[in-house]
PDB file of C-alpha atoms and ligand atoms in Angstrom:
ATOM      1  CA  MET E   5      -0.007   0.001  -0.005  1.00  0.00           C
ATOM      2  CA  THR E   6       1.169   3.528  -0.780  1.00  0.00           C
ATOM      3  CA  ASP E   7       2.048   6.251   1.736  1.00  0.00           C
ATOM      4  CA  ALA E   8      -1.056   7.431   3.679  1.00  0.00           C
ATOM      5  CA  THR E   9      -0.593  10.995   2.492  1.00  0.00           C
ATOM      6  CA  HIS E  10      -1.011   9.876  -1.102  1.00  0.00           C
ATOM      7  CA  ARG E  11      -3.975   7.578  -0.609  1.00  0.00           C
ATOM      8  CA  THR E  12      -7.490   8.306  -1.858  1.00  0.00           C
ATOM      9  CA  ALA E  13     -10.897   7.123  -0.638  1.00  0.00           C
ATOM     10  CA  LEU E  14     -14.522   7.136  -1.689  1.00  0.00           C
ATOM     11  CA  VAL E  15     -16.878   7.107   1.298  1.00  0.00           C
ATOM     12  CA  THR E  16     -20.512   6.782   0.239  1.00  0.00           C
ATOM     13  CA  GLY E  17     -23.114   8.530   2.403  1.00  0.00           C
ATOM     14  CA  ALA E  18     -20.455  10.749   3.990  1.00  0.00           C
ATOM     15  CA  SER E  19     -22.481  13.950   4.447  1.00  0.00           C
ATOM     16  CA  ARG E  20     -23.832  12.827   7.828  1.00  0.00           C
ATOM     17  CA  GLY E  21     -23.605  10.224  10.564  1.00  0.00           C
ATOM     18  CA  VAL E  22     -21.248   7.283  10.370  1.00  0.00           C
ATOM     19  CA  GLY E  23     -20.046   8.151   6.831  1.00  0.00           C
ATOM     20  CA  ARG E  24     -19.085  11.671   7.863  1.00  0.00           C
ATOM     21  CA  ALA E  25     -17.075  10.331  10.807  1.00  0.00           C
ATOM     22  CA  ILE E  26     -15.336   7.851   8.497  1.00  0.00           C
ATOM     23  CA  ALA E  27     -14.514  10.587   5.990  1.00  0.00           C
ATOM     24  CA  GLU E  28     -13.140  12.860   8.718  1.00  0.00           C
ATOM     25  CA  ARG E  29     -11.073  10.076  10.265  1.00  0.00           C
ATOM     26  CA  LEU E  30      -9.556   8.937   6.971  1.00  0.00           C
ATOM     27  CA  ALA E  31      -8.783  12.551   6.048  1.00  0.00           C
ATOM     28  CA  ALA E  32      -7.121  13.013   9.448  1.00  0.00           C
ATOM     29  CA  ASP E  33      -4.933  10.027   8.494  1.00  0.00           C
ATOM     30  CA  GLY E  34      -3.859  11.928   5.370  1.00  0.00           C
ATOM     31  CA  VAL E  35      -6.234  10.351   2.864  1.00  0.00           C
ATOM     32  CA  PHE E  36      -7.769  12.504   0.064  1.00  0.00           C
ATOM     33  CA  VAL E  37     -11.499  11.749   0.498  1.00  0.00           C
ATOM     34  CA  ALA E  38     -14.455  11.831  -1.887  1.00  0.00           C
ATOM     35  CA  VAL E  39     -17.428  12.742   0.307  1.00  0.00           C
ATOM     36  CA  HIS E  40     -20.394  11.175  -1.459  1.00  0.00           C
ATOM     37  CA  TYR E  41     -24.010  12.103  -0.646  1.00  0.00           C
ATOM     38  CA  ALA E  42     -27.520  12.011  -2.088  1.00  0.00           C
ATOM     39  CA  ARG E  43     -29.357  15.282  -1.582  1.00  0.00           C
ATOM     40  CA  GLN E  44     -28.146  17.230   1.430  1.00  0.00           C
ATOM     41  CA  ASP E  45     -25.701  19.634  -0.242  1.00  0.00           C
ATOM     42  CA  ALA E  46     -25.217  21.724   2.899  1.00  0.00           C
ATOM     43  CA  ALA E  47     -24.326  18.693   5.024  1.00  0.00           C
ATOM     44  CA  ALA E  48     -21.804  17.457   2.431  1.00  0.00           C
ATOM     45  CA  GLN E  49     -20.215  20.898   2.164  1.00  0.00           C
ATOM     46  CA  GLU E  50     -20.019  21.043   5.974  1.00  0.00           C
ATOM     47  CA  THR E  51     -18.175  17.715   6.002  1.00  0.00           C
ATOM     48  CA  VAL E  52     -15.691  18.921   3.366  1.00  0.00           C
ATOM     49  CA  ALA E  53     -15.218  22.216   5.247  1.00  0.00           C
ATOM     50  CA  ALA E  54     -14.618  20.369   8.544  1.00  0.00           C
ATOM     51  CA  ILE E  55     -12.007  18.177   6.885  1.00  0.00           C
ATOM     52  CA  GLU E  56     -10.248  21.141   5.305  1.00  0.00           C
ATOM     53  CA  LYS E  57     -10.357  23.113   8.576  1.00  0.00           C
ATOM     54  CA  ALA E  58      -8.577  20.200  10.227  1.00  0.00           C
ATOM     55  CA  GLY E  59      -5.878  20.305   7.533  1.00  0.00           C
ATOM     56  CA  GLY E  60      -7.228  17.465   5.378  1.00  0.00           C
ATOM     57  CA  ARG E  61      -8.252  17.202   1.727  1.00  0.00           C
ATOM     58  CA  ALA E  62     -11.696  16.272   0.398  1.00  0.00           C
ATOM     59  CA  PHE E  63     -14.275  16.985  -2.278  1.00  0.00           C
ATOM     60  CA  ALA E  64     -18.022  16.366  -2.452  1.00  0.00           C
ATOM     61  CA  VAL E  65     -19.737  14.066  -4.999  1.00  0.00           C
ATOM     62  CA  ARG E  66     -23.496  14.129  -5.347  1.00  0.00           C
ATOM     63  CA  ALA E  67     -25.284  11.013  -6.664  1.00  0.00           C
ATOM     64  CA  GLU E  68     -28.530   9.613  -5.392  1.00  0.00           C
ATOM     65  CA  LEU E  69     -28.254   5.818  -5.335  1.00  0.00           C
ATOM     66  CA  GLY E  70     -31.189   3.616  -6.281  1.00  0.00           C
ATOM     67  CA  VAL E  71     -32.256   5.770  -9.230  1.00  0.00           C
ATOM     68  CA  ASP E  72     -31.521   5.424 -12.970  1.00  0.00           C
ATOM     69  CA  GLY E  73     -27.956   6.378 -13.895  1.00  0.00           C
ATOM     70  CA  ASP E  74     -26.816   6.487 -10.251  1.00  0.00           C
ATOM     71  CA  ILE E  75     -23.504   4.680 -10.752  1.00  0.00           C
ATOM     72  CA  ASP E  76     -22.576   6.747 -13.842  1.00  0.00           C
ATOM     73  CA  THR E  77     -23.319   9.973 -11.965  1.00  0.00           C
ATOM     74  CA  LEU E  78     -21.241   8.858  -8.991  1.00  0.00           C
ATOM     75  CA  PHE E  79     -18.222   7.823 -11.050  1.00  0.00           C
ATOM     76  CA  THR E  80     -18.322  10.912 -13.268  1.00  0.00           C
ATOM     77  CA  GLY E  81     -18.055  13.088 -10.127  1.00  0.00           C
ATOM     78  CA  LEU E  82     -15.527  10.790  -8.491  1.00  0.00           C
ATOM     79  CA  GLU E  83     -13.148  10.643 -11.456  1.00  0.00           C
ATOM     80  CA  GLU E  84     -13.408  14.384 -11.950  1.00  0.00           C
ATOM     81  CA  GLY E  85     -12.454  14.975  -8.291  1.00  0.00           C
ATOM     82  CA  LEU E  86      -9.643  12.437  -8.301  1.00  0.00           C
ATOM     83  CA  ARG E  87      -8.073  14.013 -11.410  1.00  0.00           C
ATOM     84  CA  GLY E  88      -6.458  10.861 -12.660  1.00  0.00           C
ATOM     85  CA  GLN E  89      -5.395   9.434  -9.301  1.00  0.00           C
ATOM     86  CA  PRO E  90      -6.375   5.825  -8.590  1.00  0.00           C
ATOM     87  CA  LEU E  91      -8.622   4.838  -5.692  1.00  0.00           C
ATOM     88  CA  ASP E  92      -7.122   3.150  -2.629  1.00  0.00           C
ATOM     89  CA  ILE E  93     -10.098   2.779  -0.283  1.00  0.00           C
ATOM     90  CA  LEU E  94     -13.767   2.215  -1.105  1.00  0.00           C
ATOM     91  CA  VAL E  95     -16.162   2.441   1.838  1.00  0.00           C
ATOM     92  CA  ASN E  96     -19.725   1.387   0.981  1.00  0.00           C
ATOM     93  CA  ASN E  97     -21.461   3.181   3.829  1.00  0.00           C
ATOM     94  CA  ALA E  98     -24.592   4.780   2.318  1.00  0.00           C
ATOM     95  CA  GLY E  99     -27.634   2.927   3.486  1.00  0.00           C
ATOM     96  CA  VAL E 100     -31.302   3.292   4.244  1.00  0.00           C
ATOM     97  CA  ALA E 101     -33.401   1.628   6.909  1.00  0.00           C
ATOM     98  CA  VAL E 102     -37.157   1.257   6.910  1.00  0.00           C
ATOM     99  CA  PRO E 103     -37.917   0.170  10.470  1.00  0.00           C
ATOM    100  CA  LYS E 104     -40.976  -1.921   9.687  1.00  0.00           C
ATOM    101  CA  SER E 105     -41.931  -5.530  10.296  1.00  0.00           C
ATOM    102  CA  ILE E 106     -42.731  -8.101   7.572  1.00  0.00           C
ATOM    103  CA  ASP E 107     -46.438  -7.302   7.650  1.00  0.00           C
ATOM    104  CA  GLU E 108     -45.904  -3.509   7.535  1.00  0.00           C
ATOM    105  CA  ILE E 109     -43.267  -2.967   4.853  1.00  0.00           C
ATOM    106  CA  THR E 110     -44.435  -2.319   1.273  1.00  0.00           C
ATOM    107  CA  PRO E 111     -42.815  -4.064  -1.723  1.00  0.00           C
ATOM    108  CA  GLU E 112     -41.677  -0.622  -2.947  1.00  0.00           C
ATOM    109  CA  GLU E 113     -39.946   0.133   0.386  1.00  0.00           C
ATOM    110  CA  PHE E 114     -38.239  -3.262   0.313  1.00  0.00           C
ATOM    111  CA  ASP E 115     -37.103  -2.734  -3.298  1.00  0.00           C
ATOM    112  CA  HIS E 116     -35.670   0.699  -2.424  1.00  0.00           C
ATOM    113  CA  MET E 117     -33.667  -0.736   0.471  1.00  0.00           C
ATOM    114  CA  LEU E 118     -32.356  -3.512  -1.778  1.00  0.00           C
ATOM    115  CA  ALA E 119     -31.384  -0.950  -4.400  1.00  0.00           C
ATOM    116  CA  VAL E 120     -29.453   1.308  -2.002  1.00  0.00           C
ATOM    117  CA  ASN E 121     -28.079  -1.267   0.448  1.00  0.00           C
ATOM    118  CA  VAL E 122     -27.225  -4.152  -1.946  1.00  0.00           C
ATOM    119  CA  ARG E 123     -27.465  -3.322  -5.668  1.00  0.00           C
ATOM    120  CA  ALA E 124     -25.580  -0.027  -5.346  1.00  0.00           C
ATOM    121  CA  PRO E 125     -22.557  -1.384  -3.375  1.00  0.00           C
ATOM    122  CA  PHE E 126     -22.288  -4.335  -5.799  1.00  0.00           C
ATOM    123  CA  LEU E 127     -22.290  -2.087  -8.853  1.00  0.00           C
ATOM    124  CA  ILE E 128     -20.011   0.482  -7.170  1.00  0.00           C
ATOM    125  CA  ILE E 129     -17.434  -2.224  -6.415  1.00  0.00           C
ATOM    126  CA  ARG E 130     -17.610  -3.484  -9.994  1.00  0.00           C
ATOM    127  CA  ARG E 131     -17.234  -0.014 -11.433  1.00  0.00           C
ATOM    128  CA  ALA E 132     -14.439   0.827  -8.973  1.00  0.00           C
ATOM    129  CA  LEU E 133     -12.304  -2.209  -9.884  1.00  0.00           C
ATOM    130  CA  PRO E 134     -10.385  -0.570 -12.757  1.00  0.00           C
ATOM    131  CA  LEU E 135      -9.780   2.494 -10.573  1.00  0.00           C
ATOM    132  CA  LEU E 136      -8.736   0.589  -7.440  1.00  0.00           C
ATOM    133  CA  ARG E 137      -5.043   0.280  -6.848  1.00  0.00           C
ATOM    134  CA  ASP E 138      -3.639  -3.229  -6.206  1.00  0.00           C
ATOM    135  CA  GLY E 139      -3.355  -3.638  -2.431  1.00  0.00           C
ATOM    136  CA  GLY E 140      -6.446  -1.452  -1.912  1.00  0.00           C
ATOM    137  CA  ARG E 141      -9.370  -1.791   0.450  1.00  0.00           C
ATOM    138  CA  VAL E 142     -13.094  -2.417   0.146  1.00  0.00           C
ATOM    139  CA  ILE E 143     -15.007  -1.903   3.407  1.00  0.00           C
ATOM    140  CA  ASN E 144     -18.760  -2.511   3.562  1.00  0.00           C
ATOM    141  CA  ILE E 145     -20.856  -1.063   6.375  1.00  0.00           C
ATOM    142  CA  SER E 146     -23.403  -3.678   7.385  1.00  0.00           C
ATOM    143  CA  SER E 147     -25.257  -3.939  10.697  1.00  0.00           C
ATOM    144  CA  GLY E 148     -25.370  -5.945  13.914  1.00  0.00           C
ATOM    145  CA  ALA E 149     -28.993  -6.581  12.842  1.00  0.00           C
ATOM    146  CA  THR E 150     -27.771  -9.531  10.753  1.00  0.00           C
ATOM    147  CA  ARG E 151     -26.833 -11.601  13.838  1.00  0.00           C
ATOM    148  CA  ILE E 152     -29.974 -11.017  15.900  1.00  0.00           C
ATOM    149  CA  ALA E 153     -33.727 -11.236  15.354  1.00  0.00           C
ATOM    150  CA  LEU E 154     -35.128  -7.711  15.321  1.00  0.00           C
ATOM    151  CA  ARG E 155     -38.481  -6.782  13.805  1.00  0.00           C
ATOM    152  CA  GLU E 156     -36.721  -4.816  11.008  1.00  0.00           C
ATOM    153  CA  HIS E 157     -36.439  -8.037   8.993  1.00  0.00           C
ATOM    154  CA  ALA E 158     -36.196  -6.499   5.525  1.00  0.00           C
ATOM    155  CA  TYR E 159     -33.386  -4.156   6.538  1.00  0.00           C
ATOM    156  CA  ALA E 160     -31.475  -7.080   8.096  1.00  0.00           C
ATOM    157  CA  VAL E 161     -31.999  -9.137   4.921  1.00  0.00           C
ATOM    158  CA  THR E 162     -30.385  -6.394   2.804  1.00  0.00           C
ATOM    159  CA  LYS E 163     -27.397  -6.169   5.168  1.00  0.00           C
ATOM    160  CA  GLY E 164     -27.108  -9.976   5.183  1.00  0.00           C
ATOM    161  CA  ALA E 165     -26.721  -9.808   1.400  1.00  0.00           C
ATOM    162  CA  LEU E 166     -23.966  -7.228   1.883  1.00  0.00           C
ATOM    163  CA  ASP E 167     -22.205  -9.582   4.350  1.00  0.00           C
ATOM    164  CA  THR E 168     -22.294 -12.315   1.714  1.00  0.00           C
ATOM    165  CA  MET E 169     -20.952  -9.858  -0.882  1.00  0.00           C
ATOM    166  CA  THR E 170     -17.905  -9.254   1.343  1.00  0.00           C
ATOM    167  CA  ARG E 171     -17.101 -12.944   1.791  1.00  0.00           C
ATOM    168  CA  THR E 172     -17.707 -14.003  -1.771  1.00  0.00           C
ATOM    169  CA  LEU E 173     -15.583 -11.236  -3.314  1.00  0.00           C
ATOM    170  CA  THR E 174     -12.463 -12.018  -1.300  1.00  0.00           C
ATOM    171  CA  MET E 175     -10.955 -14.562  -3.692  1.00  0.00           C
ATOM    172  CA  THR E 176     -11.536 -12.453  -6.792  1.00  0.00           C
ATOM    173  CA  LEU E 177     -10.182  -9.248  -5.287  1.00  0.00           C
ATOM    174  CA  GLY E 178      -7.508 -11.054  -3.281  1.00  0.00           C
ATOM    175  CA  ALA E 179      -5.775 -11.884  -6.562  1.00  0.00           C
ATOM    176  CA  ARG E 180      -4.896  -8.170  -6.624  1.00  0.00           C
ATOM    177  CA  SER E 181      -4.150  -8.002  -2.864  1.00  0.00           C
ATOM    178  CA  ILE E 182      -7.308  -5.961  -2.333  1.00  0.00           C
ATOM    179  CA  THR E 183      -8.932  -6.804   1.010  1.00  0.00           C
ATOM    180  CA  VAL E 184     -12.709  -6.872   1.484  1.00  0.00           C
ATOM    181  CA  ASN E 185     -14.185  -6.597   4.956  1.00  0.00           C
ATOM    182  CA  THR E 186     -17.417  -5.724   6.706  1.00  0.00           C
ATOM    183  CA  VAL E 187     -17.885  -3.471   9.741  1.00  0.00           C
ATOM    184  CA  ALA E 188     -21.172  -3.937  11.594  1.00  0.00           C
ATOM    185  CA  PRO E 189     -22.322  -1.026  13.785  1.00  0.00           C
ATOM    186  CA  GLY E 190     -24.891  -1.447  16.523  1.00  0.00           C
ATOM    187  CA  ILE E 191     -27.417   1.198  17.497  1.00  0.00           C
ATOM    188  CA  THR E 192     -25.542   4.402  16.779  1.00  0.00           C
ATOM    189  CA  GLU E 193     -26.335   8.094  17.411  1.00  0.00           C
ATOM    190  CA  THR E 194     -27.168   9.357  13.896  1.00  0.00           C
ATOM    191  CA  ASP E 195     -30.149  10.744  11.979  1.00  0.00           C
ATOM    192  CA  MET E 196     -31.105   7.135  11.242  1.00  0.00           C
ATOM    193  CA  ASN E 197     -32.138   6.843  14.891  1.00  0.00           C
ATOM    194  CA  PRO E 198     -33.809  10.168  15.820  1.00  0.00           C
ATOM    195  CA  TRP E 199     -35.548   8.383  18.682  1.00  0.00           C
ATOM    196  CA  LEU E 200     -32.178   8.003  20.465  1.00  0.00           C
ATOM    197  CA  ARG E 201     -32.004  11.824  20.716  1.00  0.00           C
ATOM    198  CA  ASP E 202     -35.672  12.389  21.405  1.00  0.00           C
ATOM    199  CA  ASN E 203     -36.286   9.616  23.933  1.00  0.00           C
ATOM    200  CA  PRO E 204     -33.759   9.286  26.776  1.00  0.00           C
ATOM    201  CA  GLU E 205     -35.584   6.207  28.124  1.00  0.00           C
ATOM    202  CA  ALA E 206     -35.149   4.429  24.808  1.00  0.00           C
ATOM    203  CA  ALA E 207     -31.463   5.402  24.717  1.00  0.00           C
ATOM    204  CA  ALA E 208     -31.055   4.062  28.268  1.00  0.00           C
ATOM    205  CA  ALA E 209     -32.766   0.833  27.236  1.00  0.00           C
ATOM    206  CA  VAL E 210     -30.269   0.393  24.370  1.00  0.00           C
ATOM    207  CA  ALA E 211     -27.380   1.077  26.743  1.00  0.00           C
ATOM    208  CA  GLY E 212     -28.851  -1.556  29.056  1.00  0.00           C
ATOM    209  CA  VAL E 213     -28.644  -4.290  26.415  1.00  0.00           C
ATOM    210  CA  THR E 214     -25.140  -3.268  25.288  1.00  0.00           C
ATOM    211  CA  ALA E 215     -22.203  -4.925  27.043  1.00  0.00           C
ATOM    212  CA  LEU E 216     -20.185  -1.685  27.051  1.00  0.00           C
ATOM    213  CA  GLY E 217     -23.151   0.204  28.548  1.00  0.00           C
ATOM    214  CA  ARG E 218     -23.867   3.028  26.099  1.00  0.00           C
ATOM    215  CA  THR E 219     -25.172   3.764  22.602  1.00  0.00           C
ATOM    216  CA  GLY E 220     -22.718   3.843  19.704  1.00  0.00           C
ATOM    217  CA  ARG E 221     -21.126   7.015  18.354  1.00  0.00           C
ATOM    218  CA  PRO E 222     -20.097   7.515  14.707  1.00  0.00           C
ATOM    219  CA  ALA E 223     -16.430   7.778  15.725  1.00  0.00           C
ATOM    220  CA  ASP E 224     -16.619   4.289  17.278  1.00  0.00           C
ATOM    221  CA  ILE E 225     -17.257   2.919  13.795  1.00  0.00           C
ATOM    222  CA  ALA E 226     -14.891   5.276  11.962  1.00  0.00           C
ATOM    223  CA  ASP E 227     -11.910   4.138  14.049  1.00  0.00           C
ATOM    224  CA  VAL E 228     -12.544   0.493  13.136  1.00  0.00           C
ATOM    225  CA  VAL E 229     -12.805   1.429   9.446  1.00  0.00           C
ATOM    226  CA  ALA E 230      -9.532   3.367   9.732  1.00  0.00           C
ATOM    227  CA  PHE E 231      -7.834   0.241  11.061  1.00  0.00           C
ATOM    228  CA  LEU E 232      -9.133  -1.886   8.171  1.00  0.00           C
ATOM    229  CA  ALA E 233      -8.040   0.835   5.742  1.00  0.00           C
ATOM    230  CA  SER E 234      -4.558   0.958   7.236  1.00  0.00           C
ATOM    231  CA  ASP E 235      -1.501  -1.070   6.342  1.00  0.00           C
ATOM    232  CA  ASP E 236      -1.828  -2.783   9.731  1.00  0.00           C
ATOM    233  CA  ALA E 237      -4.847  -4.673   8.346  1.00  0.00           C
ATOM    234  CA  ARG E 238      -3.142  -5.869   5.156  1.00  0.00           C
ATOM    235  CA  TRP E 239      -3.533  -9.537   6.167  1.00  0.00           C
ATOM    236  CA  VAL E 240      -7.215  -9.299   7.138  1.00  0.00           C
ATOM    237  CA  THR E 241      -9.863 -10.079   4.508  1.00  0.00           C
ATOM    238  CA  GLY E 242     -13.343 -11.567   4.360  1.00  0.00           C
ATOM    239  CA  GLN E 243     -14.055 -10.602   7.962  1.00  0.00           C
ATOM    240  CA  TRP E 244     -17.185  -9.325   9.672  1.00  0.00           C
ATOM    241  CA  LEU E 245     -16.075  -6.954  12.433  1.00  0.00           C
ATOM    242  CA  ASP E 246     -18.657  -6.396  15.136  1.00  0.00           C
ATOM    243  CA  ALA E 247     -18.548  -2.730  16.199  1.00  0.00           C
ATOM    244  CA  THR E 248     -21.688  -2.770  18.317  1.00  0.00           C
ATOM    245  CA  GLY E 249     -20.122  -2.420  21.778  1.00  0.00           C
ATOM    246  CA  GLY E 250     -21.525  -5.869  22.514  1.00  0.00           C
ATOM    247  CA  LEU E 251     -25.181  -5.286  21.603  1.00  0.00           C
ATOM    248  CA  TYR E 252     -27.526  -8.097  22.677  1.00  0.00           C
ATOM    249  CA  LEU E 253     -24.711 -10.490  23.560  1.00  0.00           C
ATOM    250  CA  GLY E 254     -26.302 -11.863  26.670  1.00  0.00           C
ATOM    251  CA  PRO E 255     -29.042 -11.516  29.260  1.00  0.00           C
ATOM    252  CA  GLY E 256     -27.200  -8.982  31.461  1.00  0.00           C
ATOM    253  CA  GLY E 257     -28.520  -9.114  35.028  1.00  0.00           C
ATOM    254  CA  PHE E 258     -31.181 -11.733  34.201  1.00  0.00           C
ATOM    255  CA  ARG E 259     -30.977 -14.882  36.349  1.00  0.00           C
ATOM    256  CA  PRO E 260     -33.424 -17.734  35.770  1.00  0.00           C
TER     257      PRO E 260
HETATM  258  P1  NAP L  10     -27.602   8.526   8.158  1.00  0.00           P
HETATM  259  O1  NAP L  10     -27.177   9.346   9.314  1.00  0.00           O
HETATM  260  O2  NAP L  10     -29.058   8.373   7.861  1.00  0.00           O
HETATM  261  O3  NAP L  10     -26.820   9.062   6.867  1.00  0.00           O
HETATM  262  C1  NAP L  10     -27.097   8.449   5.641  1.00  0.00           C
HETATM  263  C2  NAP L  10     -26.083   8.868   4.621  1.00  0.00           C
HETATM  264  O4  NAP L  10     -26.333   8.110   3.426  1.00  0.00           O
HETATM  265  C3  NAP L  10     -26.172  10.325   4.220  1.00  0.00           C
HETATM  266  O5  NAP L  10     -24.905  10.765   3.841  1.00  0.00           O
HETATM  267  C4  NAP L  10     -27.115  10.289   3.037  1.00  0.00           C
HETATM  268  O6  NAP L  10     -26.934  11.391   2.127  1.00  0.00           O
HETATM  269  C5  NAP L  10     -26.695   8.986   2.377  1.00  0.00           C
HETATM  270  N1  NAP L  10     -27.794   8.379   1.635  1.00  0.00           N
HETATM  271  C6  NAP L  10     -29.006   8.020   2.094  1.00  0.00           C
HETATM  272  N2  NAP L  10     -29.746   7.525   1.092  1.00  0.00           N
HETATM  273  C7  NAP L  10     -28.996   7.606  -0.012  1.00  0.00           C
HETATM  274  C8  NAP L  10     -29.213   7.310  -1.379  1.00  0.00           C
HETATM  275  N3  NAP L  10     -30.382   6.835  -1.834  1.00  0.00           N
HETATM  276  N4  NAP L  10     -28.216   7.540  -2.258  1.00  0.00           N
HETATM  277  C9  NAP L  10     -27.036   8.037  -1.839  1.00  0.00           C
HETATM  278  N5  NAP L  10     -26.770   8.353  -0.567  1.00  0.00           N
HETATM  279  C10 NAP L  10     -27.740   8.141   0.327  1.00  0.00           C
HETATM  280  O7  NAP L  10     -27.075   7.011   8.275  1.00  0.00           O
HETATM  281  P2  NAP L  10     -26.047   6.381   9.340  1.00  0.00           P
HETATM  282  O8  NAP L  10     -26.800   6.036  10.564  1.00  0.00           O
HETATM  283  O9  NAP L  10     -24.834   7.182   9.404  1.00  0.00           O
HETATM  284  O10 NAP L  10     -25.758   4.975   8.610  1.00  0.00           O
HETATM  285  C11 NAP L  10     -24.595   4.745   7.832  1.00  0.00           C
HETATM  286  C12 NAP L  10     -24.505   3.259   7.542  1.00  0.00           C
HETATM  287  O11 NAP L  10     -24.420   2.545   8.775  1.00  0.00           O
HETATM  288  C13 NAP L  10     -25.726   2.688   6.809  1.00  0.00           C
HETATM  289  O12 NAP L  10     -25.324   1.731   5.870  1.00  0.00           O
HETATM  290  C14 NAP L  10     -26.511   2.042   7.910  1.00  0.00           C
HETATM  291  O13 NAP L  10     -27.344   1.015   7.441  1.00  0.00           O
HETATM  292  C15 NAP L  10     -25.407   1.525   8.800  1.00  0.00           C
HETATM  293  N6  NAP L  10     -25.820   1.302  10.185  1.00  0.00           N
HETATM  294  C16 NAP L  10     -26.273   2.339  10.940  1.00  0.00           C
HETATM  295  C17 NAP L  10     -26.678   2.069  12.245  1.00  0.00           C
HETATM  296  C18 NAP L  10     -27.203   3.157  13.151  1.00  0.00           C
HETATM  297  O14 NAP L  10     -27.661   2.826  14.252  1.00  0.00           O
HETATM  298  N7  NAP L  10     -27.138   4.414  12.772  1.00  0.00           N
HETATM  299  C19 NAP L  10     -26.626   0.789  12.747  1.00  0.00           C
HETATM  300  C20 NAP L  10     -26.146  -0.248  11.940  1.00  0.00           C
HETATM  301  C21 NAP L  10     -25.736   0.033  10.657  1.00  0.00           C
HETATM  302  P3  NAP L  10     -27.778  12.786   2.317  1.00  0.00           P
HETATM  303  O15 NAP L  10     -27.195  13.465   3.511  1.00  0.00           O
HETATM  304  O16 NAP L  10     -27.554  13.524   1.057  1.00  0.00           O
HETATM  305  O17 NAP L  10     -29.203  12.359   2.534  1.00  0.00           O
END
């Protein structure tokens, strides 16, 4: 892998939440970061400004995923921003969650989640392959929801497909020394979970079923991604890294 100060990254969904934290952390490590987003221009510009204020380098790329022409739009903006440099790190972070049970979710909502959480990362990886440097990194952001039985079945199904994508791509990409890994956050303080901010009792309940006793923060995930992106993780591929703080690992104080 090349010197950190010359590396480049695409972080999808980097205008807010976990993606923003990943973009800021990689930029702090000297990586030139493409901050991808869908619609929130102001949030993306804020992320780029925060990175630059901290001495890093970044540019914003707008492309709504799950709509016609999404991958072309993304790569046109990405290649323009990279100005001929190859890509070292691809973080498939953008995702949507419809917190509904099997009898509530509509086929259209399920299809949209599949398009953003599964189809888009698959096609982004394929399109990124000619741009990715040998020895590069692909890091997919999944969810702890794939190892437990929550009522958000459809969301978990899409992330389960992403987990399979990680494992099954390792041999193909390994031929070029590109590692492919998954990071699985637990319940994390972002716009995806407004109820964590609005309902202290619900936040306390989450902390109560988390071994490390609190809700997740975007930086908790970003630091794990930074490790996988680093040279220290060069011999790690095909792995599913739990970054949930130990969510739902056991019964806590319960004694039968
Ligand atoms: P978030 O705060 O809702 O941010 C979502 C990001 O994805 C934004 O940058 C948004 O762009 C972008 N995005 C959303 N829909 C998009 C689309 N159709 N096309 C392109 N970009 C789109 O989400 P988050 O909580 O940080 O989640 C990040 C990842 O972690 C997701 O894959 C999520 O499934 C996973 N995760 C989150 C949690 C959690 O508790 N938060 C738990 C487990 C896993 P705009 O700003 O332009 O809308």
